[in-house]
Amino acid sequence: MSGTAGQVIRCKAAVAWEAGKPLSIEEVEVAPPQAHEVRLRILFTSLCHTDVYFWEAKGQTPLFPRIYGHEAGGIVESVGPGVTDFQPGDQVLPVFTGECGDCSHCKSEESNMCDLLRINTDRGVMLTDGKSRFSIKGKPIYHFLGTSTFSEYTVCHVGSVARINPAAPLDKVCILSCGVSTGLGAALNVAKPKEGHSVAVFGLGAVGLAAAEGARLSGASRIIGVDLNPNRFNEAKRFGVTEFVNPKDHKKPVQEVIAEMTGGGVDRSIECTGNVQAMISAFECVHDGWGVAVLVGVPNKDDEFKTHPMNLLNERTLKGTFFGNYKPRTDLPGVVEKYMNKELEVEKFITHSVPFTEINKAFDYMLKGEGLRCIIRMGD
């Protein structure tokens, strides 16, 4: 164990004190890990749209003060009682969901939605004892998604941490712990396009472009990108997108436009916006008889998906996916190996990099729609 094992660590963290206000770099105390927990030193983290959504407190119960962040890479500093599968020094990716290994979902080959550790946006404390491991002068600071990576040190449940190749560069592969794997897995594990297939991708942010990358790796011959922002079209070509449709350029519904372009519909579609109308379009634009539509984006809580039952009876398939159907501890190391083997490029997703002291710049880039992923260097 390290020299700090069992002790409170004082370090810097970016704390959100209230909704929508810039994060404040503070000295926080990080308590030692308890049973089934590990304490990590975060080296690189990235900003995901989910962090921004909850920081803005849109559509959910606000919980402040809080430490956000869930896309990251680091090393194990120490482990709590009962932890046998990690050692200090292990290189890891913390993940916003988890894999306890014991529940029916974890034992199923078909699911990655762990009963114990699946995403919970409302919980701001650890499962072990219902307390936070973060505090400032004795006042608890809430966790976020069980990861809270906008801190130089954090504590995670052991089931929400994936050990990866120690040679993998954390400043690159840290982005595989959320958005990129979500989109990539939606294509490779769920839509499963075949060689020569046509694929429509709705939403060309980081998740959508990762889905396009997955379609490209699968051998899709046509990848149609659908987005309301034409500025994204040039960049999307680097991810295998071959054609573009802006729904604003057409008077008819975009599903009809795509059906005309493709002789009846695409073989596969992947929806990555969370807009319920885009979800309906993504389903209705797939070919009858064999078309498969996959929903990735998270809708607003009051949204309703409406389509005519004949669209299903005509042998179209509608699927949903969570984290690309990857089991975090079992499958994420293999995604990192795809990068190490040069099968997967992650560098093209990284458009900005800032030191930790300038973390609010990363929020500015995302709010302005500039770039894809901004790496935050914790040591700077």
Short mmCIF file of C-alpha atoms in Angstrom, two decimals:
data_model
loop_
_atom_site.label_atom_id
_atom_site.label_comp_id
_atom_site.label_asym_id
_atom_site.label_seq_id
_atom_site.Cartn_x
_atom_site.Cartn_y
_atom_site.Cartn_z
CA MET A 1 0.00 0.00 0.00
CA SER A 2 1.05 3.60 -0.54
CA GLY A 3 2.21 5.86 2.29
CA THR A 4 -1.17 7.58 2.26
CA ALA A 5 -3.21 4.37 2.64
CA GLY A 6 -5.70 4.58 5.50
CA GLN A 7 -5.27 8.34 5.83
CA VAL A 8 -7.34 11.30 4.76
CA ILE A 9 -5.84 12.86 1.63
CA ARG A 10 -6.05 16.61 1.05
CA CYS A 11 -6.11 17.54 -2.61
CA LYS A 12 -7.60 19.89 -5.18
CA ALA A 13 -11.10 19.36 -6.57
CA ALA A 14 -13.41 21.38 -8.80
CA VAL A 15 -16.55 21.88 -6.72
CA ALA A 16 -19.95 22.90 -8.08
CA TRP A 17 -21.57 24.93 -5.33
CA GLU A 18 -24.75 25.75 -7.24
CA ALA A 19 -26.42 25.09 -10.57
CA GLY A 20 -24.87 26.67 -13.64
CA LYS A 21 -22.19 28.61 -11.74
CA PRO A 22 -18.49 28.12 -12.64
CA LEU A 23 -16.74 25.35 -10.74
CA SER A 24 -14.45 26.45 -7.93
CA ILE A 25 -11.05 24.83 -7.31
CA GLU A 26 -11.02 23.95 -3.61
CA GLU A 27 -8.92 21.92 -1.21
CA VAL A 28 -11.00 18.90 -0.21
CA GLU A 29 -10.46 16.03 2.19
CA VAL A 30 -10.85 12.57 0.64
CA ALA A 31 -11.49 9.84 3.22
CA PRO A 32 -9.91 6.37 2.88
CA PRO A 33 -11.83 3.70 0.96
CA GLN A 34 -14.19 1.52 2.97
CA ALA A 35 -15.22 -2.10 2.28
CA HIS A 36 -15.47 -2.88 -1.46
CA GLU A 37 -14.06 0.52 -2.41
CA VAL A 38 -10.87 1.80 -4.01
CA ARG A 39 -9.30 5.23 -3.85
CA LEU A 40 -7.94 6.47 -7.16
CA ARG A 41 -5.53 9.18 -8.18
CA ILE A 42 -7.08 10.76 -11.26
CA LEU A 43 -4.51 11.77 -13.87
CA PHE A 44 -6.73 12.80 -16.79
CA THR A 45 -10.44 13.45 -17.02
CA SER A 46 -12.75 14.67 -19.74
CA LEU A 47 -16.00 16.59 -19.88
CA CYS A 48 -19.12 14.75 -21.08
CA HIS A 49 -22.48 16.34 -21.87
CA THR A 50 -24.01 14.46 -18.91
CA ASP A 51 -21.81 16.46 -16.52
CA VAL A 52 -23.05 19.70 -18.06
CA TYR A 53 -26.71 18.59 -18.02
CA PHE A 54 -26.67 17.84 -14.29
CA TRP A 55 -24.51 20.86 -13.46
CA GLU A 56 -27.20 22.99 -15.12
CA ALA A 57 -29.77 21.06 -12.98
CA LYS A 58 -32.11 20.50 -15.92
CA GLY A 59 -34.95 18.10 -15.26
CA GLN A 60 -33.73 16.39 -12.11
CA THR A 61 -33.42 16.92 -8.38
CA PRO A 62 -30.53 19.36 -7.86
CA LEU A 63 -27.86 18.17 -5.43
CA PHE A 64 -25.16 20.62 -4.37
CA PRO A 65 -22.34 21.08 -3.46
CA ARG A 66 -21.12 18.33 -5.76
CA ILE A 67 -18.00 17.09 -7.55
CA TYR A 68 -18.84 16.15 -11.13
CA GLY A 69 -16.84 14.17 -13.68
CA HIS A 70 -17.11 10.57 -14.86
CA GLU A 71 -14.88 10.15 -17.96
CA ALA A 72 -11.38 9.62 -16.64
CA GLY A 73 -8.27 7.53 -16.19
CA GLY A 74 -6.08 7.07 -13.15
CA ILE A 75 -4.20 4.70 -10.88
CA VAL A 76 -5.23 2.91 -7.71
CA GLU A 77 -3.81 4.66 -4.64
CA SER A 78 -5.22 2.26 -2.01
CA VAL A 79 -7.94 -0.35 -1.56
CA GLY A 80 -10.53 -0.89 1.15
CA PRO A 81 -11.20 -4.03 3.22
CA GLY A 82 -12.22 -7.06 1.19
CA VAL A 83 -10.80 -5.80 -2.10
CA THR A 84 -8.58 -8.51 -3.60
CA ASP A 85 -8.71 -7.88 -7.35
CA PHE A 86 -6.94 -4.50 -7.37
CA GLN A 87 -3.52 -3.43 -6.15
CA PRO A 88 -2.08 0.05 -5.60
CA GLY A 89 -0.51 1.16 -8.87
CA ASP A 90 -3.04 -0.58 -11.14
CA GLN A 91 -4.01 1.58 -14.11
CA VAL A 92 -7.77 1.93 -14.30
CA LEU A 93 -10.80 3.63 -15.83
CA PRO A 94 -13.59 4.57 -13.38
CA VAL A 95 -17.04 4.03 -14.92
CA PHE A 96 -20.43 5.67 -14.24
CA THR A 97 -22.09 2.25 -14.11
CA GLY A 98 -20.75 -1.00 -12.73
CA GLU A 99 -20.53 -4.76 -12.62
CA CYS A 100 -21.00 -6.41 -9.23
CA GLY A 101 -20.62 -9.88 -10.78
CA ASP A 102 -23.34 -11.43 -8.61
CA CYS A 103 -26.75 -10.12 -9.78
CA SER A 104 -28.90 -11.63 -12.53
CA HIS A 105 -27.85 -8.92 -14.98
CA CYS A 106 -24.15 -9.50 -14.38
CA LYS A 107 -24.63 -13.26 -14.76
CA SER A 108 -26.53 -12.78 -18.05
CA GLU A 109 -24.52 -12.67 -21.26
CA GLU A 110 -27.15 -10.34 -22.69
CA SER A 111 -27.19 -7.52 -20.13
CA ASN A 112 -24.82 -4.99 -18.61
CA MET A 113 -27.39 -3.32 -16.33
CA CYS A 114 -26.06 -4.34 -12.92
CA ASP A 115 -28.75 -4.25 -10.22
CA LEU A 116 -26.35 -2.86 -7.61
CA LEU A 117 -24.28 -0.40 -9.61
CA ARG A 118 -26.28 0.77 -12.61
CA ILE A 119 -26.30 4.52 -13.13
CA ASN A 120 -27.97 6.54 -10.38
CA THR A 121 -27.90 10.30 -10.91
CA ASP A 122 -29.66 11.15 -7.64
CA ARG A 123 -27.31 9.34 -5.26
CA GLY A 124 -24.55 11.56 -3.90
CA VAL A 125 -23.08 9.15 -1.34
CA MET A 126 -21.32 5.77 -1.26
CA LEU A 127 -23.32 2.56 -1.19
CA THR A 128 -21.31 1.02 1.64
CA ASP A 129 -22.45 3.36 4.40
CA GLY A 130 -24.55 6.09 2.79
CA LYS A 131 -21.86 8.72 3.43
CA SER A 132 -19.69 10.91 1.22
CA ARG A 133 -15.92 10.42 1.09
CA PHE A 134 -15.45 14.12 0.23
CA SER A 135 -15.58 17.00 2.67
CA ILE A 136 -14.43 20.58 3.12
CA LYS A 137 -13.83 21.58 6.74
CA GLY A 138 -16.13 18.80 7.88
CA LYS A 139 -18.96 19.69 5.47
CA PRO A 140 -19.82 16.77 3.10
CA ILE A 141 -19.49 17.32 -0.65
CA TYR A 142 -21.68 15.04 -2.77
CA HIS A 143 -20.45 12.43 -5.24
CA PHE A 144 -21.67 12.19 -8.85
CA LEU A 145 -22.34 8.88 -10.65
CA GLY A 146 -20.10 7.10 -8.16
CA THR A 147 -17.01 8.55 -9.87
CA SER A 148 -16.51 12.32 -9.18
CA THR A 149 -13.39 12.56 -11.33
CA PHE A 150 -13.04 16.35 -11.14
CA SER A 151 -10.88 15.71 -8.08
CA GLU A 152 -7.21 14.73 -7.90
CA TYR A 153 -8.30 11.78 -5.71
CA THR A 154 -11.66 10.04 -5.63
CA VAL A 155 -13.24 6.93 -4.10
CA CYS A 156 -15.24 4.43 -6.20
CA HIS A 157 -17.02 1.15 -5.59
CA VAL A 158 -14.72 -1.64 -6.76
CA GLY A 159 -17.37 -2.80 -9.25
CA SER A 160 -17.23 0.54 -11.07
CA VAL A 161 -13.54 0.39 -11.90
CA ALA A 162 -11.97 -1.39 -14.90
CA ARG A 163 -8.31 -2.42 -14.80
CA ILE A 164 -6.66 -1.77 -18.17
CA ASN A 165 -3.36 -2.32 -19.96
CA PRO A 166 -0.66 -0.49 -17.95
CA ALA A 167 0.94 0.68 -21.21
CA ALA A 168 -2.23 2.45 -22.42
CA PRO A 169 -1.87 6.27 -22.50
CA LEU A 170 -4.44 7.57 -20.02
CA ASP A 171 -4.62 10.98 -21.70
CA LYS A 172 -6.16 9.19 -24.70
CA VAL A 173 -8.05 6.15 -23.39
CA CYS A 174 -9.75 8.06 -20.55
CA ILE A 175 -12.49 9.04 -23.04
CA LEU A 176 -13.34 5.35 -23.52
CA SER A 177 -14.94 5.21 -20.07
CA CYS A 178 -18.21 6.79 -21.28
CA GLY A 179 -19.22 8.46 -24.55
CA VAL A 180 -16.99 6.82 -27.13
CA SER A 181 -17.66 3.30 -25.85
CA THR A 182 -21.39 4.06 -25.69
CA GLY A 183 -21.55 4.97 -29.39
CA LEU A 184 -19.06 2.37 -30.54
CA GLY A 185 -20.85 -0.43 -28.69
CA ALA A 186 -24.26 0.70 -29.97
CA ALA A 187 -22.96 -0.07 -33.45
CA LEU A 188 -20.72 -3.10 -32.85
CA ASN A 189 -22.76 -4.86 -30.14
CA VAL A 190 -26.37 -3.87 -30.80
CA ALA A 191 -27.02 -2.60 -34.35
CA LYS A 192 -24.40 -5.02 -35.74
CA PRO A 193 -24.34 -3.74 -39.32
CA LYS A 194 -23.00 -6.17 -41.89
CA GLU A 195 -20.46 -5.60 -44.65
CA GLY A 196 -22.04 -3.38 -47.31
CA HIS A 197 -24.94 -2.22 -45.13
CA SER A 198 -26.31 1.33 -45.03
CA VAL A 199 -26.44 3.02 -41.61
CA ALA A 200 -28.05 6.30 -40.52
CA VAL A 201 -26.62 8.04 -37.45
CA PHE A 202 -28.78 10.72 -35.80
CA GLY A 203 -26.67 13.28 -33.92
CA LEU A 204 -23.02 13.89 -34.78
CA GLY A 205 -21.60 14.70 -31.37
CA ALA A 206 -18.95 12.47 -29.81
CA VAL A 207 -21.36 9.57 -29.17
CA GLY A 208 -22.84 9.71 -32.67
CA LEU A 209 -19.42 9.91 -34.30
CA ALA A 210 -18.32 6.91 -32.23
CA ALA A 211 -21.38 5.07 -33.58
CA ALA A 212 -20.35 6.06 -37.10
CA GLU A 213 -16.85 4.78 -36.34
CA GLY A 214 -18.36 1.47 -35.23
CA ALA A 215 -20.37 1.28 -38.46
CA ARG A 216 -17.20 1.99 -40.46
CA LEU A 217 -15.30 -0.73 -38.59
CA SER A 218 -18.17 -3.13 -39.39
CA GLY A 219 -17.78 -2.49 -43.12
CA ALA A 220 -20.88 -0.35 -43.74
CA SER A 221 -20.78 1.09 -47.26
CA ARG A 222 -23.06 4.08 -46.67
CA ILE A 223 -23.12 6.02 -43.41
CA ILE A 224 -25.66 8.83 -43.45
CA GLY A 225 -25.17 11.50 -40.79
CA VAL A 226 -28.25 13.40 -39.63
CA ASP A 227 -27.77 16.65 -37.71
CA LEU A 228 -29.25 20.14 -37.47
CA ASN A 229 -25.76 21.69 -37.34
CA PRO A 230 -24.10 21.72 -40.80
CA ASN A 231 -20.78 22.71 -39.20
CA ARG A 232 -20.46 19.11 -38.00
CA PHE A 233 -20.59 17.58 -41.46
CA ASN A 234 -16.97 18.16 -42.53
CA GLU A 235 -15.55 16.74 -39.33
CA ALA A 236 -17.83 13.70 -39.54
CA LYS A 237 -16.16 12.57 -42.78
CA ARG A 238 -13.13 11.58 -40.70
CA PHE A 239 -15.34 9.09 -38.85
CA GLY A 240 -16.60 7.33 -41.96
CA VAL A 241 -19.75 9.39 -42.61
CA THR A 242 -20.35 9.41 -46.38
CA GLU A 243 -23.53 11.52 -46.73
CA PHE A 244 -25.32 14.18 -44.74
CA VAL A 245 -28.92 15.15 -44.15
CA ASN A 246 -30.00 18.31 -42.34
CA PRO A 247 -33.73 17.93 -41.50
CA LYS A 248 -34.09 21.74 -41.76
CA ASP A 249 -33.28 21.55 -45.48
CA HIS A 250 -36.36 19.42 -46.25
CA LYS A 251 -40.11 20.00 -46.10
CA LYS A 252 -40.93 16.32 -45.59
CA PRO A 253 -40.04 14.24 -42.50
CA VAL A 254 -36.41 13.15 -42.47
CA GLN A 255 -37.40 9.46 -42.37
CA GLU A 256 -39.06 9.92 -45.77
CA VAL A 257 -35.97 11.68 -47.12
CA ILE A 258 -33.75 8.78 -46.00
CA ALA A 259 -36.15 6.17 -47.37
CA GLU A 260 -36.01 7.89 -50.80
CA MET A 261 -32.21 8.10 -50.67
CA THR A 262 -31.84 4.40 -49.90
CA GLY A 263 -34.56 2.67 -51.88
CA GLY A 264 -36.90 2.00 -48.98
CA GLY A 265 -34.81 2.67 -45.89
CA VAL A 266 -31.45 2.04 -44.28
CA ASP A 267 -30.40 -1.36 -42.95
CA ARG A 268 -29.51 0.07 -39.53
CA SER A 269 -30.02 3.36 -37.69
CA ILE A 270 -28.53 4.63 -34.45
CA GLU A 271 -30.10 7.56 -32.58
CA CYS A 272 -27.72 9.58 -30.38
CA THR A 273 -29.57 12.84 -29.60
CA GLY A 274 -32.18 12.02 -26.96
CA ASN A 275 -34.78 13.98 -28.96
CA VAL A 276 -37.91 11.86 -29.11
CA GLN A 277 -38.80 13.03 -32.63
CA ALA A 278 -35.33 11.96 -33.79
CA MET A 279 -35.94 8.59 -32.12
CA ILE A 280 -39.18 8.13 -34.05
CA SER A 281 -37.47 9.17 -37.29
CA ALA A 282 -34.59 6.78 -36.63
CA PHE A 283 -37.04 3.90 -36.25
CA GLU A 284 -39.23 4.80 -39.19
CA CYS A 285 -36.27 5.27 -41.57
CA VAL A 286 -35.10 1.64 -41.40
CA HIS A 287 -36.06 -0.80 -44.15
CA ASP A 288 -39.03 -3.08 -43.60
CA GLY A 289 -38.25 -6.79 -43.42
CA TRP A 290 -34.84 -6.48 -41.75
CA GLY A 291 -34.15 -2.93 -40.56
CA VAL A 292 -32.89 -2.42 -37.00
CA ALA A 293 -33.02 0.89 -35.12
CA VAL A 294 -31.03 1.42 -31.92
CA LEU A 295 -31.81 4.17 -29.39
CA VAL A 296 -28.85 5.57 -27.44
CA GLY A 297 -29.85 9.11 -26.47
CA VAL A 298 -31.62 9.71 -23.16
CA PRO A 299 -35.06 11.38 -23.58
CA ASN A 300 -36.75 13.89 -21.30
CA LYS A 301 -38.71 12.20 -18.55
CA ASP A 302 -42.14 13.12 -19.97
CA ASP A 303 -41.44 12.12 -23.59
CA GLU A 304 -43.55 9.48 -25.31
CA PHE A 305 -42.46 7.41 -28.30
CA LYS A 306 -45.31 7.08 -30.80
CA THR A 307 -45.33 5.10 -34.05
CA HIS A 308 -47.89 3.03 -35.92
CA PRO A 309 -47.84 -0.66 -34.89
CA MET A 310 -47.60 -1.62 -38.58
CA ASN A 311 -44.05 -0.28 -38.56
CA LEU A 312 -43.20 -3.13 -36.18
CA LEU A 313 -45.44 -5.72 -37.82
CA ASN A 314 -43.61 -5.03 -41.09
CA GLU A 315 -40.54 -6.56 -39.47
CA ARG A 316 -38.63 -3.54 -38.31
CA THR A 317 -36.79 -4.00 -35.01
CA LEU A 318 -36.43 -1.35 -32.30
CA LYS A 319 -33.72 -1.76 -29.65
CA GLY A 320 -32.36 0.28 -26.79
CA THR A 321 -28.86 0.20 -25.38
CA PHE A 322 -27.04 1.38 -22.28
CA PHE A 323 -23.27 2.02 -22.40
CA GLY A 324 -23.10 0.19 -25.73
CA ASN A 325 -23.98 -3.11 -23.99
CA TYR A 326 -20.42 -3.26 -22.61
CA LYS A 327 -19.97 -4.79 -19.16
CA PRO A 328 -17.55 -2.28 -17.58
CA ARG A 329 -15.04 -4.57 -15.89
CA THR A 330 -15.28 -7.47 -18.33
CA ASP A 331 -15.41 -5.63 -21.67
CA LEU A 332 -13.80 -2.19 -21.28
CA PRO A 333 -10.23 -3.58 -21.16
CA GLY A 334 -10.91 -5.10 -24.60
CA VAL A 335 -12.02 -1.73 -25.99
CA VAL A 336 -8.71 -0.26 -24.76
CA GLU A 337 -6.92 -3.11 -26.57
CA LYS A 338 -8.69 -2.13 -29.81
CA TYR A 339 -6.95 1.23 -29.43
CA MET A 340 -3.61 -0.34 -28.51
CA ASN A 341 -3.85 -2.60 -31.60
CA LYS A 342 -4.57 0.44 -33.80
CA GLU A 343 -8.04 -0.87 -34.73
CA LEU A 344 -9.66 2.16 -33.07
CA GLU A 345 -8.52 5.78 -33.24
CA VAL A 346 -9.38 7.86 -30.21
CA GLU A 347 -7.16 10.87 -30.93
CA LYS A 348 -9.62 12.28 -33.47
CA PHE A 349 -12.26 12.61 -30.73
CA ILE A 350 -9.94 14.83 -28.66
CA THR A 351 -10.21 18.42 -29.88
CA HIS A 352 -9.11 20.41 -26.81
CA SER A 353 -6.91 20.07 -23.73
CA VAL A 354 -6.78 22.32 -20.66
CA PRO A 355 -5.01 22.28 -17.29
CA PHE A 356 -7.19 21.43 -14.26
CA THR A 357 -7.05 25.05 -13.08
CA GLU A 358 -8.87 26.03 -16.30
CA ILE A 359 -11.59 23.36 -16.15
CA ASN A 360 -14.31 25.96 -16.72
CA LYS A 361 -12.93 26.46 -20.24
CA ALA A 362 -13.98 22.88 -21.01
CA PHE A 363 -17.56 23.81 -20.02
CA ASP A 364 -17.37 26.88 -22.28
CA TYR A 365 -16.28 24.78 -25.27
CA MET A 366 -19.15 22.34 -24.76
CA LEU A 367 -21.78 25.03 -24.18
CA LYS A 368 -20.69 26.71 -27.44
CA GLY A 369 -20.76 23.40 -29.30
CA GLU A 370 -17.05 23.65 -30.07
CA GLY A 371 -15.14 20.40 -30.53
CA LEU A 372 -15.85 16.91 -29.24
CA ARG A 373 -13.83 16.03 -26.16
CA CYS A 374 -11.69 18.27 -23.97
CA ILE A 375 -9.03 16.52 -21.89
CA ILE A 376 -8.47 18.04 -18.44
CA ARG A 377 -4.92 17.50 -17.20
CA MET A 378 -5.16 16.97 -13.44
CA GLY A 379 -1.47 17.55 -12.73
CA ASP A 380 -1.42 21.04 -14.26
#
